[in-house]
Amino acid sequence: MTETQILNYALNQFAGIDASAFELSAPYWQRKTYGKGEFYNEYKNVCKYLGFILDGVFRTYYIDDESAEEKNVFFFSKNQVVVAYKSFVTQTPCSYYTESMTESTILYIHINHLTELYGKSHHWERFGRLVAETAFNLAMNRAEEFMFRTPEQRYLELIQNHPDIFNNVPLYHIASYLGIQAPSLSRIRKRMVGK
Amino acid sequence: MTETQILNYALNQFAGIDASAFELSAPYWQRKTYGKGEFYNEYKNVCKYLGFILDGVFRTYYIDDESAEEKNVFFFSKNQVVVAYKSFVTQTPCSYYTESMTESTILYIHINHLTELYGKSHHWERFGRLVAETAFNLAMNRAEEFMFRTPEQRYLELIQNHPDIFNNVPLYHIASYLGIQAPSLSRIRKRMVGK
DNA sequence: CTATATTCTTAACCCAGGTTAAGATCGTCA
DNA sequence: TGACGATCTTAACCTGGGTTAAGAATATAG
């Protein structure tokens, strides 16, 4: 399968984008590769593109004004959309950095083209809604993890639900994602050995 | 202004719903009043309606399995949409209770009718997308509060950004919303007197 | 205007995570 | 292989929130 076919298939699965609707979008998709540490979008930049990850892992992080620490917010991997959603939707400067953690390849589309597609076809308006719903689920899950679970529970759930991340990301990045410091994660891991 | 006109105006402001698009929806909106403590939607129920609050305040809360404590997730008030968004969108059982904290009045529409409107008009498909984006912002703000702020900072921001809630909701409900116990909120308040 | 329920604060003790700094382990590349 | 950098763990001490239970303040109803 070509990369375009992969994209077509994924969009069909995700939002019922059919051949003719995909045709409308075909001229707009572009391809880009990232080296480890390169940015998809940076702090204060407006995110103008919606990306589809063909291969690789990205992380979105926040830099705390006071502590100057990086706090990981999301991980994105293969066959997922990567986007700084709020910035993209409101076309306002982003609060985050989104960087590639590996060699990565994406296909991406400009917001103006996407907006154009929204106007041209119900399918694409539907796609926009489904992307929004997906973004909502990501954010809500994140909020729930912090509101209802302890760091230890979050750690266990990460291992359960995202072994791909757990296995491919250094522990200090995972600690940050869990909202704790690296030494605390070490203590949690030690505590759990007995169980 | 009649209640229908208020709704029409609000929908136009929010999503550019024009007179003719509103006409399509007019037969579907219904009115309902709630007493203090009555539920908009309960745990394990599928949320089938999207509500628009004409007057009153609602809270959405989670009951923790272990502690059996109520944890407040969202407050909704006048001129806002009230909905258990995830449950509504996926038509799956809700994890939350949403109850009226005051005497309240809403206008509401059934998901099937809304879906029908999505199919009939771009305007309504757009409305669906904007509701999704609003829900995303709510959830993301909540996640950010917990990921990046201390309880004290969350408290200060609540006073700043939501004085309506701060002034009309008992402190133990606010403590729960901030993710802490009532005695901790008391300590924070005491600590701040000096500042 | 009292009585009662609700809400809020306080005190005492406990514990998980933060902080800092040192050292152990692991990987990788010359 | 050996040396360096990256990652992970550990120790010691600190701090803020949790827990429980009591009491103070505030509302509300009779």
Tab-separated table of C-alpha atoms (C1' of nucleotides) in Angstrom:
chain	number	residue	atom	x	y	z
A	1	MET	CA	0.000	0.000	0.000
A	2	THR	CA	1.178	3.488	-0.761
A	3	GLU	CA	1.177	6.083	1.987
A	4	THR	CA	-1.791	7.799	0.367
A	5	GLN	CA	-3.701	4.547	0.421
A	6	ILE	CA	-2.858	4.067	4.085
A	7	LEU	CA	-4.211	7.537	4.766
A	8	ASN	CA	-7.316	6.937	2.678
A	9	TYR	CA	-7.978	3.712	4.546
A	10	ALA	CA	-7.437	5.331	7.952
A	11	LEU	CA	-9.730	8.252	7.142
A	12	ASN	CA	-12.393	5.889	5.931
A	13	GLN	CA	-12.167	3.819	9.088
A	14	PHE	CA	-12.186	6.871	11.278
A	15	ALA	CA	-14.846	9.041	9.700
A	16	GLY	CA	-16.344	7.225	6.734
A	17	ILE	CA	-14.415	9.389	4.301
A	18	ASP	CA	-15.231	7.736	0.953
A	19	ALA	CA	-13.239	7.733	-2.262
A	20	SER	CA	-14.804	10.877	-3.665
A	21	ALA	CA	-14.450	12.847	-0.422
A	22	PHE	CA	-10.854	11.704	-0.196
A	23	GLU	CA	-10.303	12.877	-3.760
A	24	LEU	CA	-11.281	16.376	-2.687
A	25	SER	CA	-8.511	16.353	-0.096
A	26	ALA	CA	-5.830	14.545	-2.073
A	27	PRO	CA	-4.101	17.643	-3.481
A	28	TYR	CA	-3.722	19.089	-0.006
A	29	TRP	CA	-1.865	16.396	1.886
A	30	GLN	CA	1.890	16.717	2.163
A	31	ARG	CA	4.563	14.475	3.542
A	32	LYS	CA	7.235	15.315	6.076
A	33	THR	CA	9.868	13.490	8.073
A	34	TYR	CA	11.253	14.434	11.462
A	35	GLY	CA	14.489	13.541	13.189
A	36	LYS	CA	14.603	12.789	16.899
A	37	GLY	CA	14.086	16.031	18.833
A	38	GLU	CA	12.628	18.018	15.939
A	39	PHE	CA	9.478	20.003	16.625
A	40	TYR	CA	6.097	19.466	15.069
A	41	ASN	CA	5.010	22.710	16.685
A	42	GLU	CA	6.596	25.026	19.241
A	43	TYR	CA	5.501	27.205	22.122
A	44	LYS	CA	3.933	30.466	20.921
A	45	ASN	CA	3.540	29.147	17.391
A	46	VAL	CA	0.081	28.801	15.957
A	47	CYS	CA	-0.461	25.188	14.942
A	48	LYS	CA	-1.522	25.392	11.313
A	49	TYR	CA	-1.426	21.732	10.382
A	50	LEU	CA	-3.187	18.543	11.257
A	51	GLY	CA	-0.852	15.566	10.946
A	52	PHE	CA	-1.399	11.868	10.505
A	53	ILE	CA	1.476	9.765	11.839
A	54	LEU	CA	2.686	7.114	9.410
A	55	ASP	CA	5.510	6.187	11.748
A	56	GLY	CA	7.131	7.471	14.918
A	57	VAL	CA	6.264	8.843	18.361
A	58	PHE	CA	5.632	12.460	19.365
A	59	ARG	CA	5.277	14.014	22.772
A	60	THR	CA	3.550	17.233	23.736
A	61	TYR	CA	4.943	18.998	26.772
A	62	TYR	CA	4.494	22.135	28.782
A	63	ILE	CA	7.291	24.163	30.325
A	64	ASP	CA	6.407	25.346	33.797
A	65	ASP	CA	7.177	29.031	34.292
A	66	GLU	CA	8.282	28.630	37.868
A	67	SER	CA	10.095	25.328	37.984
A	68	ALA	CA	11.271	25.520	34.354
A	69	GLU	CA	10.458	21.825	34.185
A	70	GLU	CA	9.065	20.000	31.171
A	71	LYS	CA	5.730	18.374	31.901
A	72	ASN	CA	4.562	15.780	29.422
A	73	VAL	CA	0.949	16.141	28.410
A	74	PHE	CA	0.357	13.673	25.577
A	75	PHE	CA	2.126	11.008	23.603
A	76	PHE	CA	1.075	10.398	19.997
A	77	SER	CA	2.082	7.407	17.947
A	78	LYS	CA	1.609	5.542	14.679
A	79	ASN	CA	-1.760	5.806	12.902
A	80	GLN	CA	-2.865	8.584	15.206
A	81	VAL	CA	-3.529	12.205	14.476
A	82	VAL	CA	-0.921	14.604	15.847
A	83	VAL	CA	-2.012	18.175	16.405
A	84	ALA	CA	-1.932	20.918	19.022
A	85	TYR	CA	-5.668	20.812	19.021
A	86	LYS	CA	-6.646	23.957	20.876
A	87	SER	CA	-4.138	26.088	19.005
A	88	PHE	CA	-5.220	24.526	15.719
A	89	VAL	CA	-8.921	25.051	16.278
A	90	THR	CA	-8.683	28.592	17.587
A	91	GLN	CA	-5.620	29.565	15.536
A	92	THR	CA	-4.007	31.068	18.618
A	93	PRO	CA	-0.439	30.581	19.890
A	94	CYS	CA	0.248	27.217	21.410
A	95	SER	CA	1.132	26.728	25.089
A	96	TYR	CA	3.078	23.579	24.301
A	97	TYR	CA	5.959	22.067	22.467
A	98	THR	CA	5.306	18.987	20.357
A	99	GLU	CA	8.466	17.160	19.416
A	100	SER	CA	9.308	13.951	17.659
A	101	MET	CA	10.915	11.430	20.017
A	102	THR	CA	12.043	9.203	17.160
A	103	GLU	CA	12.581	9.342	13.439
A	104	SER	CA	9.037	10.012	12.246
A	105	THR	CA	6.995	10.408	9.096
A	106	ILE	CA	3.669	12.188	8.813
A	107	LEU	CA	1.166	13.356	6.250
A	108	TYR	CA	-0.291	16.753	7.036
A	109	ILE	CA	-2.912	19.189	5.832
A	110	HIS	CA	-3.227	22.936	6.329
A	111	ILE	CA	-6.096	24.294	8.422
A	112	ASN	CA	-7.303	26.473	5.547
A	113	HIS	CA	-7.615	23.466	3.294
A	114	LEU	CA	-9.384	21.536	5.992
A	115	THR	CA	-11.806	24.399	6.570
A	116	GLU	CA	-12.383	24.496	2.824
A	117	LEU	CA	-13.193	20.788	2.909
A	118	TYR	CA	-15.622	21.344	5.803
A	119	GLY	CA	-17.562	23.663	3.518
A	120	LYS	CA	-17.446	21.353	0.523
A	121	SER	CA	-18.619	18.130	2.027
A	122	HIS	CA	-20.639	16.745	4.863
A	123	HIS	CA	-18.078	13.977	5.148
A	124	TRP	CA	-15.395	16.428	6.045
A	125	GLU	CA	-17.539	18.405	8.436
A	126	ARG	CA	-18.165	15.065	10.056
A	127	PHE	CA	-14.448	14.382	10.127
A	128	GLY	CA	-13.915	17.688	11.932
A	129	ARG	CA	-16.477	16.733	14.523
A	130	LEU	CA	-14.922	13.311	15.056
A	131	VAL	CA	-11.452	14.785	15.448
A	132	ALA	CA	-12.920	17.120	18.052
A	133	GLU	CA	-14.534	14.197	19.844
A	134	THR	CA	-11.283	12.269	19.816
A	135	ALA	CA	-9.447	15.274	21.212
A	136	PHE	CA	-12.106	15.573	23.875
A	137	ASN	CA	-11.688	11.951	24.899
A	138	LEU	CA	-7.908	12.361	25.176
A	139	ALA	CA	-8.229	15.468	27.324
A	140	MET	CA	-11.035	14.068	29.458
A	141	ASN	CA	-9.156	10.848	30.120
A	142	ARG	CA	-6.197	12.889	31.182
A	143	ALA	CA	-8.333	15.025	33.516
A	144	GLU	CA	-9.910	11.885	35.003
A	145	GLU	CA	-6.531	10.276	35.622
A	146	PHE	CA	-5.517	13.248	37.731
A	147	MET	CA	-8.852	13.858	39.423
A	148	PHE	CA	-9.625	10.284	40.421
A	149	ARG	CA	-6.426	8.246	40.502
A	150	THR	CA	-3.247	8.220	42.570
A	151	PRO	CA	0.138	8.342	40.834
A	152	GLU	CA	0.517	4.627	41.523
A	153	GLN	CA	-2.818	3.875	39.859
A	154	ARG	CA	-1.901	6.051	36.904
A	155	TYR	CA	1.353	4.136	36.551
A	156	LEU	CA	-0.402	0.768	36.580
A	157	GLU	CA	-2.965	1.946	34.056
A	158	LEU	CA	-0.273	3.264	31.760
A	159	ILE	CA	1.424	-0.134	31.751
A	160	GLN	CA	-1.923	-1.820	31.081
A	161	ASN	CA	-3.309	0.526	28.463
A	162	HIS	CA	-0.213	1.869	26.738
A	163	PRO	CA	2.503	-0.769	26.833
A	164	ASP	CA	3.852	0.704	23.578
A	165	ILE	CA	4.627	3.953	25.375
A	166	PHE	CA	5.834	2.264	28.539
A	167	ASN	CA	8.253	0.133	26.574
A	168	ASN	CA	9.662	2.862	24.365
A	169	VAL	CA	9.957	5.895	26.566
A	170	PRO	CA	12.500	6.552	29.345
A	171	LEU	CA	11.115	6.408	32.874
A	172	TYR	CA	11.793	10.053	33.598
A	173	HIS	CA	9.485	10.983	30.734
A	174	ILE	CA	6.873	8.628	32.112
A	175	ALA	CA	7.223	10.133	35.585
A	176	SER	CA	6.606	13.542	34.057
A	177	TYR	CA	3.560	12.224	32.202
A	178	LEU	CA	2.242	10.807	35.497
A	179	GLY	CA	2.696	14.161	37.185
A	180	ILE	CA	5.474	13.121	39.570
A	181	GLN	CA	9.262	13.348	39.872
A	182	ALA	CA	11.588	10.563	38.808
A	183	PRO	CA	12.559	9.615	42.391
A	184	SER	CA	8.872	9.201	43.264
A	185	LEU	CA	8.357	6.836	40.356
A	186	SER	CA	11.342	4.848	41.567
A	187	ARG	CA	9.756	4.597	45.018
A	188	ILE	CA	6.456	3.481	43.516
A	189	ARG	CA	8.219	0.816	41.473
A	190	LYS	CA	10.120	-0.365	44.534
A	191	ARG	CA	6.955	-0.433	46.642
A	192	MET	CA	5.300	-2.595	44.008
A	193	VAL	CA	7.988	-5.258	43.831
A	194	GLY	CA	6.480	-6.847	46.937
A	195	LYS	CA	3.120	-7.308	45.205
B	1	MET	CA	-38.004	37.640	24.781
B	2	THR	CA	-39.567	34.221	24.829
B	3	GLU	CA	-37.468	31.268	25.874
B	4	THR	CA	-37.379	30.077	22.275
B	5	GLN	CA	-36.045	33.439	21.188
B	6	ILE	CA	-33.371	33.284	23.887
B	7	LEU	CA	-32.366	29.885	22.565
B	8	ASN	CA	-32.417	31.051	18.964
B	9	TYR	CA	-30.220	33.993	19.880
B	10	ALA	CA	-27.781	31.848	21.854
B	11	LEU	CA	-27.480	29.288	19.042
B	12	ASN	CA	-26.886	32.029	16.544
B	13	GLN	CA	-24.168	33.572	18.689
B	14	PHE	CA	-22.575	30.235	19.350
B	15	ALA	CA	-22.657	28.576	15.955
B	16	GLY	CA	-24.206	30.933	13.450
B	17	ILE	CA	-27.473	29.011	13.456
B	18	ASP	CA	-29.717	31.197	11.304
B	19	ALA	CA	-33.481	31.533	11.299
B	20	SER	CA	-34.084	28.777	8.777
B	21	ALA	CA	-31.708	26.319	10.454
B	22	PHE	CA	-33.341	27.097	13.773
B	23	GLU	CA	-36.741	26.425	12.213
B	24	LEU	CA	-35.596	22.906	11.411
B	25	SER	CA	-34.890	22.298	15.083
B	26	ALA	CA	-37.829	24.165	16.596
B	27	PRO	CA	-40.198	21.174	16.845
B	28	TYR	CA	-37.597	19.183	18.761
B	29	TRP	CA	-36.780	21.391	21.713
B	30	GLN	CA	-38.573	20.710	24.952
B	31	ARG	CA	-38.642	22.484	28.261
B	32	LYS	CA	-38.007	21.066	31.689
B	33	THR	CA	-37.611	22.352	35.232
B	34	TYR	CA	-35.576	20.774	38.015
B	35	GLY	CA	-35.752	21.120	41.779
B	36	LYS	CA	-32.623	21.301	43.890
B	37	GLY	CA	-30.997	17.870	43.980
B	38	GLU	CA	-32.812	16.457	40.959
B	39	PHE	CA	-30.731	14.670	38.360
B	40	TYR	CA	-30.178	15.710	34.791
B	41	ASN	CA	-28.498	12.364	34.219
B	42	GLU	CA	-27.404	9.570	36.545
B	43	TYR	CA	-24.555	7.081	36.780
B	44	LYS	CA	-24.996	4.180	34.352
B	45	ASN	CA	-27.648	6.040	32.373
B	46	VAL	CA	-26.995	6.895	28.778
B	47	CYS	CA	-27.264	10.646	28.333
B	48	LYS	CA	-29.772	11.084	25.528
B	49	TYR	CA	-30.282	14.822	25.679
B	50	LEU	CA	-28.350	17.981	25.135
B	51	GLY	CA	-29.618	20.757	27.392
B	52	PHE	CA	-29.400	24.527	27.264
B	53	ILE	CA	-29.643	26.152	30.698
B	54	LEU	CA	-32.100	29.014	30.845
B	55	ASP	CA	-31.575	29.343	34.573
B	56	GLY	CA	-29.874	27.471	37.407
B	57	VAL	CA	-26.640	25.668	38.229
B	58	PHE	CA	-25.755	22.022	37.687
B	59	ARG	CA	-22.806	19.999	38.918
B	60	THR	CA	-21.336	16.828	37.482
B	61	TYR	CA	-19.674	14.526	39.976
B	62	TYR	CA	-18.001	11.162	40.156
B	63	ILE	CA	-18.353	8.716	43.026
B	64	ASP	CA	-15.061	7.118	43.889
B	65	ASP	CA	-15.341	3.342	44.273
B	66	GLU	CA	-12.891	3.132	47.120
B	67	SER	CA	-13.491	6.224	49.207
B	68	ALA	CA	-17.188	6.442	48.275
B	69	GLU	CA	-16.601	10.186	48.039
B	70	GLU	CA	-18.242	12.536	45.595
B	71	LYS	CA	-15.727	14.314	43.380
B	72	ASN	CA	-16.979	17.334	41.497
B	73	VAL	CA	-15.918	17.423	37.871
B	74	PHE	CA	-17.793	20.326	36.281
B	75	PHE	CA	-20.182	23.091	37.141
B	76	PHE	CA	-22.612	24.320	34.472
B	77	SER	CA	-24.633	27.491	34.720
B	78	LYS	CA	-26.975	29.868	32.900
B	79	ASN	CA	-26.681	30.154	29.119
B	80	GLN	CA	-24.376	27.162	28.943
B	81	VAL	CA	-24.945	23.754	27.472
B	82	VAL	CA	-25.376	20.973	30.018
B	83	VAL	CA	-24.631	17.454	28.848
B	84	ALA	CA	-22.697	14.358	29.866
B	85	TYR	CA	-20.688	14.779	26.728
B	86	LYS	CA	-18.859	11.480	26.404
B	87	SER	CA	-21.945	9.458	27.205
B	88	PHE	CA	-24.009	11.578	24.828
B	89	VAL	CA	-21.598	11.287	21.932
B	90	THR	CA	-20.928	7.577	22.268
B	91	GLN	CA	-24.361	6.677	23.652
B	92	THR	CA	-22.783	4.610	26.376
B	93	PRO	CA	-23.562	4.582	30.120
B	94	CYS	CA	-22.360	7.619	31.987
B	95	SER	CA	-19.697	7.477	34.719
B	96	TYR	CA	-21.117	10.528	36.435
B	97	TYR	CA	-24.093	12.046	38.126
B	98	THR	CA	-25.259	15.450	36.950
B	99	GLU	CA	-27.586	17.134	39.389
B	100	SER	CA	-29.253	20.468	39.676
B	101	MET	CA	-27.918	22.483	42.613
B	102	THR	CA	-30.750	25.017	42.417
B	103	GLU	CA	-34.172	25.366	40.905
B	104	SER	CA	-33.344	25.190	37.209
B	105	THR	CA	-34.937	25.460	33.808
B	106	ILE	CA	-33.544	24.023	30.602
B	107	LEU	CA	-34.468	23.476	26.990
B	108	TYR	CA	-33.314	20.136	25.655
B	109	ILE	CA	-33.140	18.152	22.448
B	110	HIS	CA	-32.865	14.392	21.865
B	111	ILE	CA	-29.670	13.004	20.329
B	112	ASN	CA	-31.619	11.394	17.502
B	113	HIS	CA	-33.096	14.706	16.519
B	114	LEU	CA	-29.728	16.367	16.727
B	115	THR	CA	-28.194	13.660	14.540
B	116	GLU	CA	-31.047	14.176	12.106
B	117	LEU	CA	-30.226	17.887	12.027
B	118	TYR	CA	-26.557	17.091	11.398
B	119	GLY	CA	-27.634	15.307	8.236
B	120	LYS	CA	-30.027	18.026	7.133
B	121	SER	CA	-27.865	21.070	7.430
B	122	HIS	CA	-24.298	22.215	7.388
B	123	HIS	CA	-25.193	24.665	10.099
B	124	TRP	CA	-26.076	21.907	12.458
B	125	GLU	CA	-23.077	19.787	11.593
B	126	ARG	CA	-21.070	22.871	12.424
B	127	PHE	CA	-22.960	23.216	15.679
B	128	GLY	CA	-22.006	19.634	16.567
B	129	ARG	CA	-18.385	20.409	15.905
B	130	LEU	CA	-18.468	23.561	18.010
B	131	VAL	CA	-20.096	21.741	20.915
B	132	ALA	CA	-17.328	19.182	20.666
B	133	GLU	CA	-14.711	21.911	20.685
B	134	THR	CA	-16.301	23.536	23.706
B	135	ALA	CA	-16.370	20.216	25.518
B	136	PHE	CA	-12.721	19.739	24.613
B	137	ASN	CA	-11.794	23.121	26.058
B	138	LEU	CA	-13.612	22.367	29.288
B	139	ALA	CA	-11.875	19.007	29.676
B	140	MET	CA	-8.486	20.295	28.637
B	141	ASN	CA	-8.647	23.219	31.044
B	142	ARG	CA	-9.511	20.791	33.779
B	143	ALA	CA	-6.573	18.535	32.880
B	144	GLU	CA	-4.229	21.529	32.784
B	145	GLU	CA	-5.373	22.744	36.183
B	146	PHE	CA	-4.389	19.430	37.689
B	147	MET	CA	-1.226	18.850	35.662
B	148	PHE	CA	0.319	22.292	36.052
B	149	ARG	CA	-1.171	24.012	39.090
B	150	THR	CA	-1.099	23.476	42.826
B	151	PRO	CA	-4.372	23.328	44.764
B	152	GLU	CA	-3.695	26.857	45.974
B	153	GLN	CA	-3.266	28.128	42.414
B	154	ARG	CA	-6.427	26.329	41.337
B	155	TYR	CA	-8.294	28.014	44.165
B	156	LEU	CA	-7.075	31.467	43.188
B	157	GLU	CA	-7.929	30.879	39.544
B	158	LEU	CA	-11.409	29.699	40.428
B	159	ILE	CA	-12.045	32.916	42.355
B	160	GLN	CA	-10.693	34.945	39.434
B	161	ASN	CA	-12.345	33.115	36.570
B	162	HIS	CA	-15.560	31.804	38.080
B	163	PRO	CA	-16.710	34.186	40.796
B	164	ASP	CA	-20.296	33.107	40.036
B	165	ILE	CA	-19.465	29.579	41.145
B	166	PHE	CA	-17.296	30.668	44.045
B	167	ASN	CA	-20.077	32.868	45.405
B	168	ASN	CA	-22.906	30.389	45.047
B	169	VAL	CA	-21.459	27.041	45.984
B	170	PRO	CA	-20.502	25.786	49.471
B	171	LEU	CA	-16.785	25.524	50.151
B	172	TYR	CA	-16.820	21.762	50.568
B	173	HIS	CA	-18.095	21.473	47.003
B	174	ILE	CA	-15.344	23.789	45.864
B	175	ALA	CA	-12.739	21.784	47.744
B	176	SER	CA	-13.966	18.683	45.950
B	177	TYR	CA	-13.779	20.495	42.606
B	178	LEU	CA	-10.205	21.527	43.417
B	179	GLY	CA	-9.290	17.915	44.190
B	180	ILE	CA	-8.695	18.381	47.916
B	181	GLN	CA	-10.468	17.827	51.223
B	182	ALA	CA	-12.372	20.548	53.035
B	183	PRO	CA	-9.775	20.906	55.839
B	184	SER	CA	-7.069	21.468	53.246
B	185	LEU	CA	-9.047	24.250	51.628
B	186	SER	CA	-9.446	25.817	55.062
B	187	ARG	CA	-5.680	25.670	55.525
B	188	ILE	CA	-5.103	27.263	52.137
B	189	ARG	CA	-7.532	30.052	52.950
B	190	LYS	CA	-5.880	30.627	56.301
B	191	ARG	CA	-2.417	30.612	54.735
B	192	MET	CA	-3.584	33.274	52.265
B	193	VAL	CA	-4.933	35.718	54.828
B	194	GLY	CA	-1.396	36.941	55.385
B	195	LYS	CA	-1.040	37.874	51.715
C	1	DC	C1'	-35.501	34.433	68.946
C	2	DT	C1'	-34.185	30.085	69.975
C	3	DA	C1'	-33.187	25.304	68.193
C	4	DT	C1'	-31.334	22.609	64.816
C	5	DA	C1'	-28.918	21.468	60.778
C	6	DT	C1'	-25.524	22.838	57.753
C	7	DT	C1'	-21.193	24.556	56.805
C	8	DC	C1'	-16.587	25.852	58.057
C	9	DT	C1'	-12.437	25.767	60.774
C	10	DT	C1'	-9.016	23.837	63.752
C	11	DA	C1'	-5.840	20.530	65.919
C	12	DA	C1'	-2.922	16.384	65.943
C	13	DC	C1'	-0.952	12.926	63.665
C	14	DC	C1'	0.320	10.382	59.393
C	15	DC	C1'	2.213	9.634	54.897
C	16	DA	C1'	3.259	10.203	49.915
C	17	DG	C1'	5.591	12.913	47.065
C	18	DG	C1'	9.133	16.923	46.424
C	19	DT	C1'	13.967	18.198	46.638
C	20	DT	C1'	18.761	17.586	46.339
C	21	DA	C1'	22.692	15.226	45.703
C	22	DA	C1'	25.187	11.100	45.289
C	23	DG	C1'	25.995	6.845	43.395
C	24	DA	C1'	24.639	2.676	40.576
C	25	DT	C1'	23.389	0.834	36.200
C	26	DC	C1'	22.972	0.721	31.380
C	27	DG	C1'	24.149	1.783	26.461
C	28	DT	C1'	26.890	3.078	23.039
C	29	DC	C1'	30.615	4.254	20.380
C	30	DA	C1'	35.593	5.076	19.695
D	1	DT	C1'	37.222	-2.912	25.973
D	2	DG	C1'	36.868	1.165	28.242
D	3	DA	C1'	35.013	5.516	28.883
D	4	DC	C1'	31.507	8.665	28.568
D	5	DG	C1'	26.777	10.114	28.710
D	6	DA	C1'	22.263	8.891	29.716
D	7	DT	C1'	19.181	6.815	32.761
D	8	DC	C1'	17.689	4.968	37.075
D	9	DT	C1'	17.802	4.351	42.024
D	10	DT	C1'	18.639	5.578	46.703
D	11	DA	C1'	19.066	8.303	50.956
D	12	DA	C1'	17.846	12.167	54.076
D	13	DC	C1'	15.149	15.673	55.001
D	14	DC	C1'	11.043	18.722	54.134
D	15	DT	C1'	6.345	19.990	53.133
D	16	DG	C1'	1.539	19.954	52.020
D	17	DG	C1'	-2.459	17.403	51.872
D	18	DG	C1'	-5.210	13.309	54.047
D	19	DT	C1'	-7.707	11.710	58.070
D	20	DT	C1'	-10.431	12.032	62.066
D	21	DA	C1'	-12.849	14.183	65.350
D	22	DA	C1'	-14.153	18.152	67.786
D	23	DG	C1'	-15.824	22.599	68.060
D	24	DA	C1'	-17.098	27.273	66.009
D	25	DA	C1'	-19.790	29.914	62.919
D	26	DT	C1'	-23.593	30.443	60.013
D	27	DA	C1'	-28.357	29.522	58.082
D	28	DT	C1'	-32.818	28.200	58.439
D	29	DA	C1'	-37.045	26.832	60.308
D	30	DG	C1'	-40.262	26.772	63.884
